[in-house]
Amino acid sequence: MDKWKKTIMHMGAYPAALGKWVLLGGIIGVAGGVIGSLFHIGVNYATAIRGAHPWILYLLPVGGLAIVGLYKLCHLEGKGTNAIIESVHFGESVPILLVPVIFVSTVITHLCGGSAGREGAALQIGGGLGFQAGKLLRLGEKDLPLATLCGMSGVFAALFGTPLTATVFALEVISVGVLYYAGLVPCITAAMAAFGVSTLMGVEPTRFAVAMPPVTLETMVPVVALAILCAVVSILFCKGLHWTERLLDRGFRSPWVRVLAGSVLLIGMSLLTNGDYNGAGMDVIARALAGEANGWAWLLKILFTAVTIGCGFKGGEVVPSFFVGAAFGCFMGGLLGLPAGFGGAIGLVAVFCGAVNCPVASVLLSVELFGSAGAPYFAVACALSYLLSGYCGLYSSQTILYSKLRAEFINVRTHE
């Protein structure tokens, strides 16, 4: 009798878990969809205002000081995407104030012309939202990380309109080499719910129309060459951001002085260029995927983003990695004999993959952004970029559990 009772209880645990996480994932996803959509609208509105009033660029020092002051006032210095990753790893608390502070700070950065993306902020907003929702619902220490992952998936999906990528990215980015499969149902529920909410709120999914050549060996060879080069670019991108941050930190110990110095430098660089490198640069990405890109645009974007993030402005690094990859791929792909727009698409996905160490999410991203016709090319490019980018990465709290070279457990952090 006891055996049957245990069997029934064991079997009942699965539908109970399903119901629990569909409900919780849905709640967190809806909340993430609303906040993520408002964030998307806010960033776009800020970008439009700056475009209509170029003089706002000169307010960069004011915006930078406001961000530093906001973080000091709320005791959030040093809190960022790494704090969210560590929350999942070690169960550390995510401050509730991180959600509104990173929201406002990222909008200020885009309004004033800093070179940053949105997804780093999205992961922080989503992770903070999920963690606090889990605390409110009194989830245990084993379930709280899953709630955090739900929030990350939800806000990411709302921003980009890529629910499959959002689901796997949240599960994959924490510990490279291991997927948190227990989070699959919660995260995909949250991502789909958030995606649905964002659609209702008028946020258009990010999609690009790029012609994909038939899968042939003749085309695959230059794709392989481009992917290898993109791995190198992803290393330059990650190293450039981290080196610049350390350099500015050593040169200007005071965060107030650091952000002022960075602001002056950004204004000077902006006046010497055409404005393509301020903000996220989605318009430049679109042009690169249409086959039009300056040969040095990718390098300039690395420089602008490194100074922006390094001196204290807020945002994300993923959209800049899209910019860098698309611009580099468009330029180099043309030299390798590929259609320039197709080269830009390969570059976008390959540099992203090398920077975040998430090959599965990167392949899904290619399908959601460009369709499935070129999936074999993107899969090969992601595999090569993942391997050849080594143990570099955007997030220093990201753990590489298994070696990229052999079937060996290594458990190291990126940059080690």
Short mmCIF file of C-alpha atoms in Angstrom, two decimals:
data_model
loop_
_atom_site.label_atom_id
_atom_site.label_comp_id
_atom_site.label_asym_id
_atom_site.label_seq_id
_atom_site.Cartn_x
_atom_site.Cartn_y
_atom_site.Cartn_z
CA MET A 1 0.00 0.00 0.00
CA ASP A 2 2.81 2.38 0.91
CA LYS A 3 4.49 1.60 -2.40
CA TRP A 4 1.35 2.56 -4.34
CA LYS A 5 0.96 5.70 -2.27
CA LYS A 6 4.54 6.74 -3.02
CA THR A 7 4.05 6.00 -6.72
CA ILE A 8 0.87 8.08 -6.89
CA MET A 9 2.51 10.94 -5.00
CA HIS A 10 5.53 10.76 -7.29
CA MET A 11 3.36 10.82 -10.40
CA GLY A 12 1.31 13.68 -9.02
CA ALA A 13 4.39 15.82 -8.47
CA TYR A 14 4.81 16.40 -12.21
CA PRO A 15 1.39 17.89 -13.02
CA ALA A 16 1.61 19.87 -9.77
CA ALA A 17 4.96 21.34 -10.84
CA LEU A 18 3.57 22.04 -14.30
CA GLY A 19 0.57 23.89 -12.92
CA LYS A 20 2.71 25.80 -10.44
CA TRP A 21 5.23 27.04 -12.98
CA VAL A 22 2.72 27.77 -15.73
CA LEU A 23 0.88 29.97 -13.24
CA LEU A 24 3.98 31.63 -11.76
CA GLY A 25 5.72 31.92 -15.12
CA GLY A 26 2.60 33.47 -16.58
CA ILE A 27 2.32 36.01 -13.77
CA ILE A 28 5.98 37.00 -13.99
CA GLY A 29 5.80 37.02 -17.79
CA VAL A 30 2.81 39.35 -17.89
CA ALA A 31 4.48 41.73 -15.44
CA GLY A 32 7.72 41.49 -17.40
CA GLY A 33 5.86 42.10 -20.64
CA VAL A 34 4.29 45.30 -19.32
CA ILE A 35 7.52 46.65 -17.83
CA GLY A 36 9.62 45.51 -20.79
CA SER A 37 7.23 47.16 -23.24
CA LEU A 38 7.27 50.41 -21.28
CA PHE A 39 11.05 50.23 -21.23
CA HIS A 40 11.16 49.68 -25.00
CA ILE A 41 8.80 52.60 -25.56
CA GLY A 42 10.82 54.80 -23.19
CA VAL A 43 14.14 54.07 -24.90
CA ASN A 44 12.66 54.60 -28.36
CA TYR A 45 11.06 57.86 -27.26
CA ALA A 46 14.34 59.07 -25.76
CA THR A 47 16.15 58.19 -28.99
CA ALA A 48 13.56 60.06 -31.05
CA ILE A 49 13.85 63.16 -28.87
CA ARG A 50 17.65 63.14 -29.21
CA GLY A 51 17.33 62.74 -32.97
CA ALA A 52 15.01 65.73 -33.15
CA HIS A 53 17.18 67.85 -30.85
CA PRO A 54 20.89 67.06 -31.45
CA TRP A 55 21.96 69.64 -28.85
CA ILE A 56 20.88 67.18 -26.14
CA LEU A 57 24.25 65.50 -26.72
CA TYR A 58 25.81 68.32 -24.71
CA LEU A 59 23.77 67.21 -21.70
CA LEU A 60 25.80 64.00 -21.45
CA PRO A 61 27.74 65.27 -18.40
CA VAL A 62 24.48 66.18 -16.65
CA GLY A 63 22.97 62.80 -17.48
CA GLY A 64 26.10 61.01 -16.30
CA LEU A 65 26.14 62.86 -12.99
CA ALA A 66 22.45 62.07 -12.52
CA ILE A 67 23.11 58.35 -13.05
CA VAL A 68 26.05 58.30 -10.62
CA GLY A 69 23.99 60.19 -8.06
CA LEU A 70 21.03 57.86 -8.49
CA TYR A 71 23.15 54.76 -7.93
CA LYS A 72 24.84 56.30 -4.89
CA LEU A 73 21.54 57.44 -3.42
CA CYS A 74 20.09 53.95 -3.77
CA HIS A 75 23.32 52.20 -2.67
CA LEU A 76 23.55 50.25 -5.94
CA GLU A 77 27.15 50.97 -6.92
CA GLY A 78 28.59 47.98 -8.75
CA LYS A 79 25.22 46.29 -9.21
CA GLY A 80 24.55 45.15 -12.76
CA THR A 81 23.95 42.07 -14.88
CA ASN A 82 26.63 40.21 -12.93
CA ALA A 83 24.52 40.65 -9.78
CA ILE A 84 21.63 38.88 -11.50
CA ILE A 85 23.86 35.99 -12.57
CA GLU A 86 25.24 35.69 -9.04
CA SER A 87 21.70 35.68 -7.68
CA VAL A 88 20.96 32.57 -9.74
CA HIS A 89 24.30 30.98 -8.84
CA PHE A 90 24.38 31.68 -5.13
CA GLY A 91 20.90 32.86 -4.19
CA GLU A 92 22.11 36.38 -3.42
CA SER A 93 19.45 39.02 -3.03
CA VAL A 94 18.62 41.39 -5.89
CA PRO A 95 17.78 44.87 -4.56
CA ILE A 96 14.26 45.92 -5.46
CA LEU A 97 15.45 49.43 -6.36
CA LEU A 98 17.63 48.00 -9.14
CA VAL A 99 14.57 47.69 -11.39
CA PRO A 100 13.52 51.37 -11.50
CA VAL A 101 17.08 52.67 -11.28
CA ILE A 102 18.42 50.73 -14.27
CA PHE A 103 15.22 51.58 -16.19
CA VAL A 104 15.66 55.32 -15.66
CA SER A 105 19.45 55.26 -16.08
CA THR A 106 19.28 53.46 -19.42
CA VAL A 107 16.69 55.90 -20.74
CA ILE A 108 18.94 58.79 -19.66
CA THR A 109 21.91 57.18 -21.42
CA HIS A 110 19.98 56.85 -24.68
CA LEU A 111 18.46 60.32 -24.36
CA CYS A 112 21.86 61.96 -24.00
CA GLY A 113 23.58 59.94 -26.72
CA GLY A 114 25.56 57.29 -24.88
CA SER A 115 26.45 54.22 -26.93
CA ALA A 116 24.65 51.34 -25.23
CA GLY A 117 21.99 48.74 -25.79
CA ARG A 118 18.94 47.66 -23.86
CA GLU A 119 19.23 43.96 -23.10
CA GLY A 120 21.70 44.30 -20.21
CA ALA A 121 19.15 46.54 -18.56
CA ALA A 122 16.43 44.09 -19.59
CA LEU A 123 18.20 41.23 -17.82
CA GLN A 124 18.57 43.37 -14.71
CA ILE A 125 14.97 44.57 -14.81
CA GLY A 126 13.68 41.07 -15.49
CA GLY A 127 15.96 39.38 -12.99
CA GLY A 128 15.08 41.89 -10.29
CA LEU A 129 11.39 41.58 -11.08
CA GLY A 130 11.49 37.78 -11.01
CA PHE A 131 13.48 37.67 -7.78
CA GLN A 132 11.17 40.08 -6.00
CA ALA A 133 8.09 38.24 -7.31
CA GLY A 134 9.54 35.01 -5.98
CA LYS A 135 10.14 36.59 -2.58
CA LEU A 136 6.62 38.00 -2.54
CA LEU A 137 5.20 34.56 -3.37
CA ARG A 138 7.41 33.01 -0.67
CA LEU A 139 9.23 30.64 -3.00
CA GLY A 140 11.93 28.46 -1.48
CA GLU A 141 15.64 28.79 -2.15
CA LYS A 142 15.46 26.13 -4.88
CA ASP A 143 12.63 27.88 -6.72
CA LEU A 144 13.78 31.48 -6.33
CA PRO A 145 16.50 31.19 -9.02
CA LEU A 146 13.88 29.87 -11.45
CA ALA A 147 11.70 32.90 -10.77
CA THR A 148 14.71 35.11 -11.50
CA LEU A 149 15.27 33.29 -14.80
CA CYS A 150 11.57 33.73 -15.64
CA GLY A 151 11.90 37.47 -15.25
CA MET A 152 15.02 37.55 -17.42
CA SER A 153 13.27 35.58 -20.17
CA GLY A 154 10.13 37.67 -19.99
CA VAL A 155 11.64 41.13 -20.32
CA PHE A 156 14.12 39.97 -22.99
CA ALA A 157 11.24 38.51 -25.02
CA ALA A 158 9.20 41.68 -24.65
CA LEU A 159 12.05 43.88 -25.85
CA PHE A 160 13.14 41.91 -28.90
CA GLY A 161 10.10 39.83 -29.75
CA THR A 162 12.23 36.67 -29.67
CA PRO A 163 10.63 34.36 -27.06
CA LEU A 164 12.58 31.22 -27.99
CA THR A 165 15.91 33.02 -27.82
CA ALA A 166 14.88 34.67 -24.56
CA THR A 167 14.00 31.30 -23.04
CA VAL A 168 17.22 29.54 -23.92
CA PHE A 169 19.46 32.57 -23.39
CA ALA A 170 18.37 32.89 -19.76
CA LEU A 171 19.00 29.18 -19.19
CA GLU A 172 22.30 29.12 -21.07
CA VAL A 173 24.04 32.34 -20.06
CA ILE A 174 24.33 31.52 -16.35
CA SER A 175 26.59 28.47 -16.61
CA VAL A 176 28.13 27.68 -19.99
CA GLY A 177 28.03 23.97 -20.73
CA VAL A 178 24.92 23.26 -18.65
CA LEU A 179 21.31 24.20 -19.33
CA TYR A 180 18.95 24.67 -16.39
CA TYR A 181 16.33 22.32 -17.83
CA ALA A 182 14.16 22.68 -14.75
CA GLY A 183 13.61 26.25 -15.89
CA LEU A 184 12.43 25.34 -19.38
CA VAL A 185 8.69 25.36 -18.67
CA PRO A 186 8.80 28.42 -16.37
CA CYS A 187 10.95 30.43 -18.76
CA ILE A 188 9.13 29.61 -21.97
CA THR A 189 5.83 30.37 -20.23
CA ALA A 190 7.15 33.73 -19.06
CA ALA A 191 8.68 34.51 -22.45
CA MET A 192 5.52 33.69 -24.40
CA ALA A 193 3.34 35.62 -21.96
CA ALA A 194 5.63 38.65 -22.13
CA PHE A 195 5.81 38.43 -25.91
CA GLY A 196 2.02 38.38 -26.10
CA VAL A 197 1.72 41.39 -23.81
CA SER A 198 4.34 43.35 -25.76
CA THR A 199 2.47 42.65 -28.99
CA LEU A 200 -0.74 43.95 -27.44
CA MET A 201 1.12 47.07 -26.30
CA GLY A 202 2.30 47.79 -29.83
CA VAL A 203 5.94 46.69 -29.57
CA GLU A 204 6.96 45.32 -32.95
CA PRO A 205 9.20 42.23 -32.89
CA THR A 206 12.72 42.73 -34.22
CA ARG A 207 12.86 41.13 -37.66
CA PHE A 208 15.10 41.60 -40.70
CA ALA A 209 14.52 40.61 -44.31
CA VAL A 210 17.84 39.24 -45.59
CA ALA A 211 18.10 37.00 -48.64
CA MET A 212 19.69 33.66 -47.75
CA PRO A 213 21.73 31.86 -50.41
CA PRO A 214 21.18 28.13 -50.99
CA VAL A 215 23.29 25.88 -48.78
CA THR A 216 26.34 24.95 -50.85
CA LEU A 217 29.98 24.18 -50.13
CA GLU A 218 30.97 27.16 -52.24
CA THR A 219 29.14 29.50 -49.87
CA MET A 220 29.99 27.60 -46.70
CA VAL A 221 33.75 28.10 -47.12
CA PRO A 222 33.65 31.93 -46.88
CA VAL A 223 31.06 31.64 -44.09
CA VAL A 224 33.57 29.56 -42.13
CA ALA A 225 36.27 32.16 -42.78
CA LEU A 226 33.95 34.96 -41.68
CA ALA A 227 32.95 33.09 -38.53
CA ILE A 228 36.60 32.66 -37.55
CA LEU A 229 37.19 36.38 -37.97
CA CYS A 230 34.01 37.15 -36.01
CA ALA A 231 35.35 35.11 -33.08
CA VAL A 232 38.39 37.40 -33.05
CA VAL A 233 36.14 40.47 -33.21
CA SER A 234 34.06 39.17 -30.28
CA ILE A 235 37.26 38.86 -28.24
CA LEU A 236 38.25 42.42 -29.17
CA PHE A 237 34.77 43.60 -28.22
CA CYS A 238 34.79 41.95 -24.78
CA LYS A 239 38.41 42.80 -24.02
CA GLY A 240 37.93 46.36 -25.24
CA LEU A 241 35.00 46.92 -22.89
CA HIS A 242 36.76 45.44 -19.87
CA TRP A 243 40.12 47.09 -20.55
CA THR A 244 38.52 50.50 -20.99
CA GLU A 245 36.50 50.11 -17.81
CA ARG A 246 39.63 49.23 -15.83
CA LEU A 247 41.62 52.03 -17.46
CA LEU A 248 39.01 54.66 -16.63
CA ASP A 249 38.62 53.28 -13.12
CA ARG A 250 42.36 53.57 -12.48
CA GLY A 251 42.65 56.97 -14.12
CA PHE A 252 39.66 58.51 -12.37
CA ARG A 253 39.00 57.05 -8.94
CA SER A 254 36.01 59.28 -8.31
CA PRO A 255 32.91 58.09 -10.21
CA TRP A 256 31.82 61.73 -10.55
CA VAL A 257 35.04 62.73 -12.28
CA ARG A 258 35.07 59.51 -14.32
CA VAL A 259 31.63 60.08 -15.80
CA LEU A 260 32.46 63.72 -16.55
CA ALA A 261 35.68 62.74 -18.32
CA GLY A 262 33.89 60.04 -20.28
CA SER A 263 31.11 62.44 -21.24
CA VAL A 264 33.57 64.99 -22.60
CA LEU A 265 35.35 62.27 -24.55
CA LEU A 266 32.06 60.97 -25.98
CA ILE A 267 30.99 64.47 -27.03
CA GLY A 268 34.32 65.00 -28.76
CA MET A 269 34.16 61.67 -30.58
CA SER A 270 30.55 62.32 -31.59
CA LEU A 271 31.45 65.69 -33.12
CA LEU A 272 34.15 63.97 -35.18
CA THR A 273 31.71 61.36 -36.53
CA ASN A 274 28.24 61.45 -38.01
CA GLY A 275 26.14 60.36 -35.04
CA ASP A 276 25.87 56.73 -36.13
CA TYR A 277 27.61 55.54 -32.98
CA ASN A 278 25.39 57.22 -30.40
CA GLY A 279 22.54 55.23 -28.91
CA ALA A 280 21.88 51.60 -29.79
CA GLY A 281 22.42 52.04 -33.53
CA MET A 282 19.53 49.91 -34.77
CA ASP A 283 19.33 52.01 -37.93
CA VAL A 284 22.98 51.24 -38.71
CA ILE A 285 22.33 47.54 -38.11
CA ALA A 286 19.45 47.69 -40.59
CA ARG A 287 21.68 49.38 -43.16
CA ALA A 288 24.43 46.81 -42.68
CA LEU A 289 21.94 44.00 -43.20
CA ALA A 290 20.88 45.77 -46.39
CA GLY A 291 24.49 45.68 -47.54
CA GLU A 292 25.67 49.16 -46.57
CA ALA A 293 28.34 49.61 -43.92
CA ASN A 294 31.41 51.73 -43.30
CA GLY A 295 34.51 49.54 -43.12
CA TRP A 296 35.52 51.03 -39.77
CA ALA A 297 32.06 51.31 -38.24
CA TRP A 298 32.47 48.15 -36.15
CA LEU A 299 35.70 49.39 -34.57
CA LEU A 300 34.28 52.83 -33.81
CA LYS A 301 31.22 51.24 -32.17
CA ILE A 302 33.49 49.21 -29.89
CA LEU A 303 35.28 52.41 -28.88
CA PHE A 304 32.07 54.39 -28.26
CA THR A 305 30.48 51.56 -26.27
CA ALA A 306 33.62 50.92 -24.23
CA VAL A 307 33.82 54.57 -23.17
CA THR A 308 30.08 54.78 -22.47
CA ILE A 309 29.88 51.71 -20.26
CA GLY A 310 33.34 52.20 -18.78
CA CYS A 311 32.73 55.72 -17.52
CA GLY A 312 29.47 54.86 -15.76
CA PHE A 313 26.55 55.15 -18.17
CA LYS A 314 24.05 52.30 -18.19
CA GLY A 315 22.47 50.07 -20.80
CA GLY A 316 23.52 46.85 -22.43
CA GLU A 317 26.25 45.38 -24.55
CA VAL A 318 24.26 42.94 -26.70
CA VAL A 319 22.79 45.43 -29.19
CA PRO A 320 26.23 47.02 -29.62
CA SER A 321 27.52 43.50 -30.31
CA PHE A 322 24.81 43.22 -32.98
CA PHE A 323 26.04 46.51 -34.46
CA VAL A 324 29.69 45.42 -34.37
CA GLY A 325 28.93 42.02 -35.87
CA ALA A 326 26.59 43.31 -38.58
CA ALA A 327 28.95 46.10 -39.65
CA PHE A 328 32.02 43.85 -39.63
CA GLY A 329 30.20 41.01 -41.38
CA CYS A 330 28.81 43.31 -44.05
CA PHE A 331 32.25 44.73 -44.82
CA MET A 332 34.31 41.55 -44.51
CA GLY A 333 31.66 39.32 -46.04
CA GLY A 334 31.77 41.41 -49.19
CA LEU A 335 35.54 41.00 -49.35
CA LEU A 336 35.14 37.24 -48.95
CA GLY A 337 32.69 37.05 -51.83
CA LEU A 338 29.48 36.77 -49.81
CA PRO A 339 26.44 39.00 -50.37
CA ALA A 340 27.10 41.94 -48.05
CA GLY A 341 23.73 41.78 -46.28
CA PHE A 342 24.06 38.04 -45.71
CA GLY A 343 27.57 38.58 -44.37
CA GLY A 344 26.14 41.17 -41.99
CA ALA A 345 23.60 38.65 -40.71
CA ILE A 346 26.29 36.01 -40.15
CA GLY A 347 28.45 38.59 -38.40
CA LEU A 348 25.64 39.78 -36.14
CA VAL A 349 24.89 36.30 -34.84
CA ALA A 350 28.51 35.08 -34.69
CA VAL A 351 29.86 38.06 -32.74
CA PHE A 352 26.90 37.86 -30.35
CA CYS A 353 27.61 34.16 -29.82
CA GLY A 354 31.29 34.72 -29.15
CA ALA A 355 30.57 37.53 -26.71
CA VAL A 356 27.91 35.77 -24.61
CA ASN A 357 29.03 32.12 -25.01
CA CYS A 358 25.50 30.96 -25.82
CA PRO A 359 25.59 28.95 -29.07
CA VAL A 360 22.13 27.39 -28.81
CA ALA A 361 20.44 30.71 -28.06
CA SER A 362 22.43 32.29 -30.90
CA VAL A 363 21.17 29.78 -33.46
CA LEU A 364 17.61 30.35 -32.26
CA LEU A 365 18.21 34.09 -32.52
CA SER A 366 19.19 33.69 -36.16
CA VAL A 367 15.97 31.82 -36.88
CA GLU A 368 13.79 34.36 -35.10
CA LEU A 369 15.51 37.37 -36.70
CA PHE A 370 16.13 36.06 -40.22
CA GLY A 371 14.02 32.93 -40.70
CA SER A 372 15.14 29.32 -40.96
CA ALA A 373 16.43 29.27 -44.54
CA GLY A 374 20.01 30.05 -43.52
CA ALA A 375 20.03 27.97 -40.33
CA PRO A 376 22.89 25.64 -41.43
CA TYR A 377 25.14 28.63 -42.09
CA PHE A 378 24.30 30.25 -38.78
CA ALA A 379 24.76 26.99 -36.88
CA VAL A 380 28.26 26.51 -38.31
CA ALA A 381 29.15 30.15 -37.66
CA CYS A 382 27.96 29.94 -34.04
CA ALA A 383 29.82 26.69 -33.41
CA LEU A 384 33.08 28.17 -34.67
CA SER A 385 32.67 31.50 -32.92
CA TYR A 386 31.81 29.80 -29.63
CA LEU A 387 34.89 27.59 -29.79
CA LEU A 388 37.40 30.17 -31.01
CA SER A 389 36.32 33.00 -28.72
CA GLY A 390 37.90 31.08 -25.86
CA TYR A 391 36.88 31.97 -22.34
CA CYS A 392 36.22 35.63 -23.00
CA GLY A 393 32.77 36.97 -22.27
CA LEU A 394 30.77 40.07 -21.50
CA TYR A 395 29.77 38.94 -18.01
CA SER A 396 32.51 38.27 -15.47
CA SER A 397 30.12 36.27 -13.25
CA GLN A 398 29.37 33.85 -16.06
CA THR A 399 30.75 30.40 -15.30
CA ILE A 400 32.29 28.11 -17.91
CA LEU A 401 31.56 24.70 -16.44
CA TYR A 402 32.86 22.53 -19.26
CA SER A 403 35.93 23.07 -21.40
CA LYS A 404 35.49 24.22 -24.97
CA LEU A 405 38.41 22.00 -26.00
CA ARG A 406 37.58 18.61 -24.50
CA ALA A 407 34.98 16.79 -22.41
CA GLU A 408 36.34 18.13 -19.14
CA PHE A 409 34.74 19.86 -16.16
CA ILE A 410 36.71 23.07 -15.50
CA ASN A 411 34.37 25.48 -13.64
CA VAL A 412 36.09 28.79 -14.39
CA ARG A 413 34.79 32.32 -14.76
CA THR A 414 35.07 34.18 -18.02
CA HIS A 415 38.30 36.23 -18.30
CA GLU A 416 40.19 33.72 -16.10
#
